[in-house]
CSV table of C-alpha atoms in Angstrom, one decimal:
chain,number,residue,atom,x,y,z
A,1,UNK,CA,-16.6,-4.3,6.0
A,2,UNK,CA,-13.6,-4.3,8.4
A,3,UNK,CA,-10.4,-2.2,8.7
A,4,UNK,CA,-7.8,-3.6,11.0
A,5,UNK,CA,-5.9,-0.9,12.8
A,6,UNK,CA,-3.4,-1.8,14.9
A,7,UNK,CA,-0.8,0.3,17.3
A,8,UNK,CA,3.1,-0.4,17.7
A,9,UNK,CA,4.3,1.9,20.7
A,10,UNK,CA,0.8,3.7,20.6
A,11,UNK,CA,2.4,6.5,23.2
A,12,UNK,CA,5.7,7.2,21.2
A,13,UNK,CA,6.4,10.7,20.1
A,14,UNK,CA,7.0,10.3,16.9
A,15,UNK,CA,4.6,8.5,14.6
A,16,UNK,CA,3.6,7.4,10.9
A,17,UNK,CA,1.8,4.5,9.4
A,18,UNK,CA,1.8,1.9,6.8
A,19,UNK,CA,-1.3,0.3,4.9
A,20,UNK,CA,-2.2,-2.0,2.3
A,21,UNK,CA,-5.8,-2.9,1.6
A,22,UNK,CA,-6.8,-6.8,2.2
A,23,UNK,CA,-9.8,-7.5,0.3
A,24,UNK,CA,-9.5,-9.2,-3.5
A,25,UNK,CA,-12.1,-7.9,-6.5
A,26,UNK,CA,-15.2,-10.0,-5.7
A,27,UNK,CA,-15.2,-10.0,-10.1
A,28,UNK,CA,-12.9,-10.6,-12.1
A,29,UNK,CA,-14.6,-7.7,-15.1
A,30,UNK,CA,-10.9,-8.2,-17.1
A,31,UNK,CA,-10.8,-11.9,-17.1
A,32,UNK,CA,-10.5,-12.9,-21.2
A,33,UNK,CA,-13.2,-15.6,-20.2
A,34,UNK,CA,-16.8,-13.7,-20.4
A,35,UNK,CA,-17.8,-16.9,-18.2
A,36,UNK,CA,-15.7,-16.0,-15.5
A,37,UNK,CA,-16.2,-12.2,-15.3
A,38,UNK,CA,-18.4,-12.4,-12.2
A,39,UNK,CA,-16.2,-14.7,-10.3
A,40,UNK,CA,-13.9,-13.3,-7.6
A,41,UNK,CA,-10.1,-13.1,-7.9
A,42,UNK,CA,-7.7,-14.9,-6.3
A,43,UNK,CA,-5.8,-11.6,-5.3
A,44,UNK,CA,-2.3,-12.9,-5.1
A,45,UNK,CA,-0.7,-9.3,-6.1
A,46,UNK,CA,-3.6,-7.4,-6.1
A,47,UNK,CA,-5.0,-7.5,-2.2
A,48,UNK,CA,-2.6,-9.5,-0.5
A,49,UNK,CA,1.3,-8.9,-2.1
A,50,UNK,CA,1.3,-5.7,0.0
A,51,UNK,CA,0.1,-7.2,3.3
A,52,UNK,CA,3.0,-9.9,3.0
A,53,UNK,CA,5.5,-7.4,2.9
A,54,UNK,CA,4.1,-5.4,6.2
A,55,UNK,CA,3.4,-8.6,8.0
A,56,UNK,CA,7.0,-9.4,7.5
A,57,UNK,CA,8.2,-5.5,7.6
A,58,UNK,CA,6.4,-5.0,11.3
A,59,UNK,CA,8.6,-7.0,13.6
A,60,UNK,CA,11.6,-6.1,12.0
A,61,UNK,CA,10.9,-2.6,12.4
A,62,UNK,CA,10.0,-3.2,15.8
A,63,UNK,CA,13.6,-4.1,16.6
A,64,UNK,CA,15.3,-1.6,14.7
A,65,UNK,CA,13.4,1.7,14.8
A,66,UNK,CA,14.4,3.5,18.2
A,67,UNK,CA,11.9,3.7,21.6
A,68,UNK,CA,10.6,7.1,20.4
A,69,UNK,CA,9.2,5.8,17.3
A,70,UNK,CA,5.8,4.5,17.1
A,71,UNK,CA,3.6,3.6,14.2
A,72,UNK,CA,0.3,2.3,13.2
A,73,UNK,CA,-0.5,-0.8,10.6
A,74,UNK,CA,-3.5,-0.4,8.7
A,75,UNK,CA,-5.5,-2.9,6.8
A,76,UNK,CA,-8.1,-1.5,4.8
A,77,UNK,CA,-11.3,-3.8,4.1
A,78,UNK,CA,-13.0,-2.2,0.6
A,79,UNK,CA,-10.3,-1.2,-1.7
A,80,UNK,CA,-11.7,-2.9,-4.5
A,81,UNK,CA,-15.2,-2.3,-4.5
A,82,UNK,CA,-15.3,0.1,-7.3
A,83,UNK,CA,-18.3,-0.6,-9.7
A,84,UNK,CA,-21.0,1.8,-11.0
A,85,UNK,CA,-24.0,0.2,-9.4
A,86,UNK,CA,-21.8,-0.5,-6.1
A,87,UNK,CA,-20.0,3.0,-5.8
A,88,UNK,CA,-16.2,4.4,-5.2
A,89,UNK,CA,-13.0,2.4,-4.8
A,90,UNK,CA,-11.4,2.8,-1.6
A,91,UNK,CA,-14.2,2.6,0.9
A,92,UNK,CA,-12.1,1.5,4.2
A,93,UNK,CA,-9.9,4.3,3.3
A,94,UNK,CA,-12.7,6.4,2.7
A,95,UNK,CA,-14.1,5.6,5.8
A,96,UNK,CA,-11.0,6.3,8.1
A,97,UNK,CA,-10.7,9.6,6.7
A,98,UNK,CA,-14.2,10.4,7.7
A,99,UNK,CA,-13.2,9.4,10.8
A,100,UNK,CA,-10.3,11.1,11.3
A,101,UNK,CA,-11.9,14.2,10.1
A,102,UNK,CA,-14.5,13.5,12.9
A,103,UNK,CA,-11.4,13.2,15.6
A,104,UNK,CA,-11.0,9.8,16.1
A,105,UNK,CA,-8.3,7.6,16.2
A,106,UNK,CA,-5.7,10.5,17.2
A,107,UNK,CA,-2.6,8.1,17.3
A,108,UNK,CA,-3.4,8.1,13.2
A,109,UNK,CA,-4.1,11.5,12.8
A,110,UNK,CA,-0.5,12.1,14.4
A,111,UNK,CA,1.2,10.3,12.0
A,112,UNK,CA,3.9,12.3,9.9
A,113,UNK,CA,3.4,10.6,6.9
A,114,UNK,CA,1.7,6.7,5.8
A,115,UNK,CA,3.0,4.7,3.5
A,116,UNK,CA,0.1,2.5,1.4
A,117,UNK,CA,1.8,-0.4,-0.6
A,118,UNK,CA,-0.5,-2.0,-3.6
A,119,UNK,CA,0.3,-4.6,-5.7
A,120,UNK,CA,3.9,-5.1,-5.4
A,121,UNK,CA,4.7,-8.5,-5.9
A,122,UNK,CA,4.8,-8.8,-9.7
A,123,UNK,CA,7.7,-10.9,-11.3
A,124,UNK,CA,8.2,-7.8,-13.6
A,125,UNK,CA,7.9,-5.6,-11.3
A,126,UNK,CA,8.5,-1.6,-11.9
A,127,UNK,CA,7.6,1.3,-9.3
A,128,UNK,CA,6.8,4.7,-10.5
A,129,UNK,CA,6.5,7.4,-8.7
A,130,UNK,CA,2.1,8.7,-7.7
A,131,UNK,CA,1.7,11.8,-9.0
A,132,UNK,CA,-0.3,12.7,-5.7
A,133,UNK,CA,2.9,10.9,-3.6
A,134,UNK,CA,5.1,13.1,-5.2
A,135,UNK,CA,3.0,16.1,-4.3
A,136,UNK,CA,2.5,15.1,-0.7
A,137,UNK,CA,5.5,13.7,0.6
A,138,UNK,CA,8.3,14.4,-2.4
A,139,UNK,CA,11.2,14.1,-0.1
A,140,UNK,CA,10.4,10.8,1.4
A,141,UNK,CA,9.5,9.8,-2.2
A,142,UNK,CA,13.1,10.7,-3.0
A,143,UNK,CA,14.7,9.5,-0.3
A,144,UNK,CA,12.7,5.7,-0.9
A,145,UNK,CA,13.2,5.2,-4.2
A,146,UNK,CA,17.1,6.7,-3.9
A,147,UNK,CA,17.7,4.1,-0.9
A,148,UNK,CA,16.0,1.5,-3.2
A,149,UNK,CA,18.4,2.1,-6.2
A,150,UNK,CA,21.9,2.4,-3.5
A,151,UNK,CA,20.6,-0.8,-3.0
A,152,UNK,CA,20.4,-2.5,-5.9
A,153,UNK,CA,16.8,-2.7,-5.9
A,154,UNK,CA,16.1,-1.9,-10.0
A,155,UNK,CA,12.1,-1.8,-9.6
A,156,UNK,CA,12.4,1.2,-8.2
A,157,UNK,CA,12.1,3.3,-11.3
A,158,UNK,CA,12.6,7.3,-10.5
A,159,UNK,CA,9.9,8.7,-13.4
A,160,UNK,CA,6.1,9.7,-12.8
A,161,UNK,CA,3.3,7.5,-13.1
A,162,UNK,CA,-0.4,7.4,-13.8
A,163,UNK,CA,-2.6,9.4,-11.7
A,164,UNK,CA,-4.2,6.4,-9.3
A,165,UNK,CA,-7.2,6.3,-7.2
A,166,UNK,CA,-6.1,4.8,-4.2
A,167,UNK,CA,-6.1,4.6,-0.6
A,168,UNK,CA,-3.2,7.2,0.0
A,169,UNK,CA,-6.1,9.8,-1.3
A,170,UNK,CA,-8.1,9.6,1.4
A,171,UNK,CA,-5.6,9.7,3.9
A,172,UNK,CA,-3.9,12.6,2.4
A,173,UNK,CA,-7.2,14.8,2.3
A,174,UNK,CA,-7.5,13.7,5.8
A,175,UNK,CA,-3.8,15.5,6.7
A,176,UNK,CA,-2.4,12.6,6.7
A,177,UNK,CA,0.2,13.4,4.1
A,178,UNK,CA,0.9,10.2,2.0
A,179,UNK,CA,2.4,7.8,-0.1
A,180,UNK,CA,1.6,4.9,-2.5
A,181,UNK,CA,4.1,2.2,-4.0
A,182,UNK,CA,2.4,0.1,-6.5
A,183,UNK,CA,3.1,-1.2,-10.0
A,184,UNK,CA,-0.4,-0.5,-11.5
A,185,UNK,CA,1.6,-1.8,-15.1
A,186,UNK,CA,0.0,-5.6,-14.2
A,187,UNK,CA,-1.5,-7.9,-17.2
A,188,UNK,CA,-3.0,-10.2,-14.6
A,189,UNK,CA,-5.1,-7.0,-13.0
A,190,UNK,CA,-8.6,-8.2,-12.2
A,191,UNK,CA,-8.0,-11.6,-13.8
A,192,UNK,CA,-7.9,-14.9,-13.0
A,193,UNK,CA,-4.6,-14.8,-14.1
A,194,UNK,CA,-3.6,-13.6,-10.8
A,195,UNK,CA,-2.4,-15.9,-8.8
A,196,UNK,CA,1.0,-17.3,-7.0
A,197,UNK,CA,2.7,-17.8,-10.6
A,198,UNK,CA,2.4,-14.3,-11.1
A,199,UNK,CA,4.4,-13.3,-7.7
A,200,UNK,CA,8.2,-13.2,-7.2
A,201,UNK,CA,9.7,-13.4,-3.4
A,202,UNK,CA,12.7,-11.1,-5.1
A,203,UNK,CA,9.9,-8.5,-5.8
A,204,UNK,CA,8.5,-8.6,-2.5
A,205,UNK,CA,11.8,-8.7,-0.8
A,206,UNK,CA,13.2,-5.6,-2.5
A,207,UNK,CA,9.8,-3.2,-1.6
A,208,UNK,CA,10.3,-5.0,1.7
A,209,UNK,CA,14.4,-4.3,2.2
A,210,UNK,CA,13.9,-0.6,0.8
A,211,UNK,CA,11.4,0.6,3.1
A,212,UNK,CA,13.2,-1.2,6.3
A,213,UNK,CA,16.5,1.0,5.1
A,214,UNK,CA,14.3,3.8,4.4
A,215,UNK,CA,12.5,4.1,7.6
A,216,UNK,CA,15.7,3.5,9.6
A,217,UNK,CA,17.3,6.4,7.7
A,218,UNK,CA,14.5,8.6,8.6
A,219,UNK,CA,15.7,11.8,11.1
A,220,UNK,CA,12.8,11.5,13.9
């Protein structure tokens, strides 16, 4: 397995990071077909919704966040390996925070906060707010999904939701204090099902939009 890390203005004061994991659920364990169950998924939400919204996100902040801002994309390989014969979800995550705990990869470790986006490119789409967000960063939780609502933006629901393993954990019990956007609420989860029919450019869009107004509103 293989995280991507990558650096935008690696020696600017102030730094945070966004993440999303990239690899899909080599089975499909929910798929109503029994015959299918051991098939991998396509992933259209679940493994890659979150990387189209940084891949389009990134330049766009590059041109509007100011010269002492820096921050660091992370793609994390292993998200979806949970299984009891395989292990824990989240092993790129895992990983990284073993690493950072070991001192590498300082420009990271200096973020102020990460952002981890997962699944967020359902045609219903509805945001919660983490539990485990909410305790680690709650004003940037606030000040997201308030920016999201000026907006217009009606996924962005302000009530708590499930308790999630996922990969803001690990980078929060690195000190990397975290959040994670993700509409876990998804009938097509670890299915066939999910493919591009299940994805709405309006969904992506509006994660997309908020954090860009979000991260520009941000006093560095």
């Amino acid at each position: 397995m293989t995280t991507l890390i990558a650096h935008v203005r690696p020696q600017a004061p102030h730094q945070f990071l966004l993440a999303s994991h990239f690899d899909q659920r080599p089975w499909a364990e929910s798929d109503p077909d029994p015959a299918r169950r051991d098939q991998p998924i396509p992933g259209a939400n679940d493994g890659t919704s979150g990387i189209a919204v940084l891949l389009e996100l990134t330049p766009l902040l590059v041109d509007q966040l100011p010269p002492s801002v820096g921050f660091s994309l992370i793609l994390f390989d292993g998200e979806e390996l949970g299984r009891p014969e395989i292990g824990p979800y989240c092993h790129g995550s895992r990983a990284l925070g073993e690493a950072l705990a070991a001192g590498r990869f300082p420009r990271v470790r200096a973020a102020r906060f990460g952002i981890v986006l997962d699944m967020v490119g359902d045609r219903d789409l509805e945001l919660l707010q983490d539990p485990d967000s909410r305790a680690a960063v709650p004003a940037l939780v606030d000040a997201i999904w308030s920016i999201g609502q000026a907006a217009g933006h009606r996924q962005f629901v302000a009530a708590p939701g499930p308790d999630l393993v996922d990969d803001h954990g690990p980078l929060i019990a690195a000190g990397v204090p975290s959040l994670l956007i993700i509409d876990y609420s998804y009938p097509a989860w670890h299915t066939h099902a999910d493919d591009l029919s299940q994805v709405s450019a309006a969904s992506l869009g509006a994660v997309g939009e908020t954090l860009r107004l979000a991260l520009r509103a941000q006093r560095w």
